[in-house]
XYZ file of C-alpha atoms in Angstrom:
212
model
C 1.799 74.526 -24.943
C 4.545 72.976 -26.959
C 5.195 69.248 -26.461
C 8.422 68.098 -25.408
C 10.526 65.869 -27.236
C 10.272 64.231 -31.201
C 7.388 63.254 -32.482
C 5.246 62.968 -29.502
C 2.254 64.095 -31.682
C 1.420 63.008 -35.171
C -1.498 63.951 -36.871
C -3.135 64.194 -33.744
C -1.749 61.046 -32.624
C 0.279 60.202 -29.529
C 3.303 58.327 -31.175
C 4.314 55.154 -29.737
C 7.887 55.300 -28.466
C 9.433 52.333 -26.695
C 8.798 52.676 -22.711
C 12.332 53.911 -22.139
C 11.776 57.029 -24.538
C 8.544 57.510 -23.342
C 9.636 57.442 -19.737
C 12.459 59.771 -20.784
C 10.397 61.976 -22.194
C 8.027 61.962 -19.531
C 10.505 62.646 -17.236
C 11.797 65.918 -18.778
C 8.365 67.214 -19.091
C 7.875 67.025 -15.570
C 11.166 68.260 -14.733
C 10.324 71.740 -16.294
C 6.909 71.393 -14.538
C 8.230 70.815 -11.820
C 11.164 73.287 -11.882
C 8.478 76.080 -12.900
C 5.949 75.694 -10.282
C 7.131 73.771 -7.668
C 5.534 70.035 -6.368
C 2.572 71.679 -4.906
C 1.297 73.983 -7.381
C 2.079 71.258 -10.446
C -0.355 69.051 -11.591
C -0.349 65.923 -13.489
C -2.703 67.180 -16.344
C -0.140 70.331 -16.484
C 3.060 67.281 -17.094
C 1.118 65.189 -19.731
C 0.283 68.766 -21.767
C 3.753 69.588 -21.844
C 4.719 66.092 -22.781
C 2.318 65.891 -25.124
C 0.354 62.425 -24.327
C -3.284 61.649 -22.561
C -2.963 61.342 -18.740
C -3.481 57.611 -19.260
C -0.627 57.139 -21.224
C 1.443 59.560 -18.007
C -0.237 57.142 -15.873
C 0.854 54.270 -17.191
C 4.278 55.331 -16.373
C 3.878 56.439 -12.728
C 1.255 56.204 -10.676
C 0.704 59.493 -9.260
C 2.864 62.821 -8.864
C 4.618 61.812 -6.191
C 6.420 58.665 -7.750
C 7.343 60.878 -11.049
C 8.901 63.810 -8.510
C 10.839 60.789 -6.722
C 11.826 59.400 -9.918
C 13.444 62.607 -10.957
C 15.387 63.386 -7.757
C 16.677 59.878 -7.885
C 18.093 60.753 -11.148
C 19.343 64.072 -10.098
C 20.793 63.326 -6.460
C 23.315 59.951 -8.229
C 24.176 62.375 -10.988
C 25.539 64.984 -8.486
C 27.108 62.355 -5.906
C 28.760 60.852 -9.133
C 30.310 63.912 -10.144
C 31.783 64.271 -6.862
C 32.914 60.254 -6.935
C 34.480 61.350 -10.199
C 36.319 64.450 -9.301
C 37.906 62.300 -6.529
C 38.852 59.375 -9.008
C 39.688 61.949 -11.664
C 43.689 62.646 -10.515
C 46.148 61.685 -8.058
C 46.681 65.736 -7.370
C 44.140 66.231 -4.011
C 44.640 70.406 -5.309
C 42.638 69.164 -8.390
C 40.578 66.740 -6.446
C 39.027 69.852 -4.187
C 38.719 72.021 -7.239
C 37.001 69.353 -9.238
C 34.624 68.234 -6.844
C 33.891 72.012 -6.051
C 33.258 72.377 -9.448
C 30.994 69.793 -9.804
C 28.348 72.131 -7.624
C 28.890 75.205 -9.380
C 28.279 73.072 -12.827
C 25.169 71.249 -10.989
C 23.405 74.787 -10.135
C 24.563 76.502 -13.468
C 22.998 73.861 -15.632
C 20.404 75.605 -17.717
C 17.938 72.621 -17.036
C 17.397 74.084 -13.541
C 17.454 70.648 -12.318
C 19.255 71.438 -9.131
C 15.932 73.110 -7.491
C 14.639 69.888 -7.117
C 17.049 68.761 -4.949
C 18.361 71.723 -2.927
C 14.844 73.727 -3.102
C 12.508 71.394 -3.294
C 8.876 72.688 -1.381
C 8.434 68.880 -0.093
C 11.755 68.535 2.131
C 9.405 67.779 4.924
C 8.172 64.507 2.782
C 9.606 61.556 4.250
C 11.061 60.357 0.839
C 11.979 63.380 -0.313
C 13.872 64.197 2.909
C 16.079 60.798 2.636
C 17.272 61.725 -0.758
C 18.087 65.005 -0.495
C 20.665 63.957 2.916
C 21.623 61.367 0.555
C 23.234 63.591 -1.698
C 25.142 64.859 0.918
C 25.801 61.859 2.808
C 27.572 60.293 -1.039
C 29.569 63.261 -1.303
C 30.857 63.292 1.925
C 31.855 59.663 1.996
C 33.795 59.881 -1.678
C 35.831 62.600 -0.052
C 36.164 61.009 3.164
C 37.945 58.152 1.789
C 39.944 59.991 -0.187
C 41.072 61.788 3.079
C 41.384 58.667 4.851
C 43.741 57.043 1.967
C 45.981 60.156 1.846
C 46.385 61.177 5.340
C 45.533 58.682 7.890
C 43.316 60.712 9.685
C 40.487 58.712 11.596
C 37.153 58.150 9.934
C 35.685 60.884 12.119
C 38.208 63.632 11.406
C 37.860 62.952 7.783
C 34.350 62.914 7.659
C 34.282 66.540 9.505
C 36.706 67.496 7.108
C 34.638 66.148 4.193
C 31.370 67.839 5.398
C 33.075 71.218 5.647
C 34.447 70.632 1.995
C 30.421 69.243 0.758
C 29.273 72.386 3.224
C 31.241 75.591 1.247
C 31.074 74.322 -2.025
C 26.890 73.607 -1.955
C 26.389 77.178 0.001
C 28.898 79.251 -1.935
C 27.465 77.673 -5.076
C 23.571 78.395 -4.476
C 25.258 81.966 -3.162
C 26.704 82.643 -6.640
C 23.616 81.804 -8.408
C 21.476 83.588 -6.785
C 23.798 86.705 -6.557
C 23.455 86.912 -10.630
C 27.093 85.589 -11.421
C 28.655 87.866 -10.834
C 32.078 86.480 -10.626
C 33.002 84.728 -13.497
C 32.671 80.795 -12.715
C 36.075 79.602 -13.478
C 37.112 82.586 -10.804
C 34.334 81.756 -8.120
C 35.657 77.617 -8.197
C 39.010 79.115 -7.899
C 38.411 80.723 -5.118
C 36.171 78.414 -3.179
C 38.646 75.924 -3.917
C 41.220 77.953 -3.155
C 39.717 78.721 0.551
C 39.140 74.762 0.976
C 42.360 73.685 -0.336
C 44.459 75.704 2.562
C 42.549 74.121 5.457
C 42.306 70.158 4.066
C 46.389 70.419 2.777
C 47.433 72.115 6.534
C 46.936 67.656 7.119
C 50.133 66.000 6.123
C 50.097 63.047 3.647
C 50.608 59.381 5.145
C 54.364 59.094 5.840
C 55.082 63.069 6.220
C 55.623 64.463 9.231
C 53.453 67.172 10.496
């Protein structure tokens, strides 16, 4: 099996990379692992063969499987809460701001690293820790768009949030739909259209200072 990442092997040799490439590294072997076979079926001597190092040198790093699997869906659920925190921050134009933060699922599942199974298929949901995160992701997403709701249209706090979770709700499912249906709308065309379909409901809610 081919070992991930430069120079992890020379001459036979592990090659000493400072902790934060080695952790790096560590961490994408596991992701494929991971990604491949699921948290159950993966093991640790499976990670450090496709990274290329001993199982010490993995275990040095993190202590068992569980705290390497963590490790990656902490990455994984801030990366996909931030691109919604940045689709909101992005522009002033809340037609862009739906589009972009639909957008930022569709990019999120089509991502050739796979990355997204971790957090939205993961085989461990019923793990505690595992659980927390993944309603994390949500719970980020919907509050970026619920005070972006808030700020525009006065709405209460619970209204918005409903109207965030509905937002969070269709772009996730119709995402994970399009993926798994083989793409077969073109991407651009499928955020269009989600967007599109989300945009209608969240603009029928006037802006602060319009009348209804």
């Amino acid at each position: 099996m081919t070992a991930v990442g430069n120079g992890a092997q020379t001459a036979g040799r592990p090659t000493r990379l400072p902790r934060s490439a080695r952790r790096k590294q560590l961490l994408a072997a596991a992701q494929e692992v991971f990604v491949a076979q699921g948290y159950h079926a993966a093991a640790m001597d499976d990670i450090a063969e496709r990274a290329g190092v001993s199982k010490p040198v993995l275990y040095q790093h993190f202590p068992g499987k569980m705290e390497l699997y963590l490790a990656l869906l902490d990455t994984h659920c801030d990366a996909i809460v931030a691109k919604v925190r940045d689709a909101m921050a992005s522009t002033s134009d809340n037609s862009e701001r739906v589009s972009a933060s639909v957008r930022a699922y569709f990019d999120f599942v089509d991502h050739e690293s796979e990355a997204f199974r971790l957090v939205f298929e993961s085989d461990l949901r019923n793990e505690p820790a595992v659980r927390q995160r993944v309603e994390r992701v949500a719970q980020g997403c919907i509050a970026a768009i619920t005070d972006t709701i808030i700020s525009d249209t006065g709405v209460s706090r619970p209204h918005a949030e409903l109207l965030a979770s509905g937002l969070v709700g269709a772009a996730e499912t119709a995402a994970q739909f399009w993926l798994a249906g083989g793409r077969q709308v073109p991407m651009a065309e499928a955020v269009a259209l989600v967007a599109a379909l989300s945009w209608r409901g969240i603009a029928s809610f006037p802006l602060q200072g319009e009348s209804a």
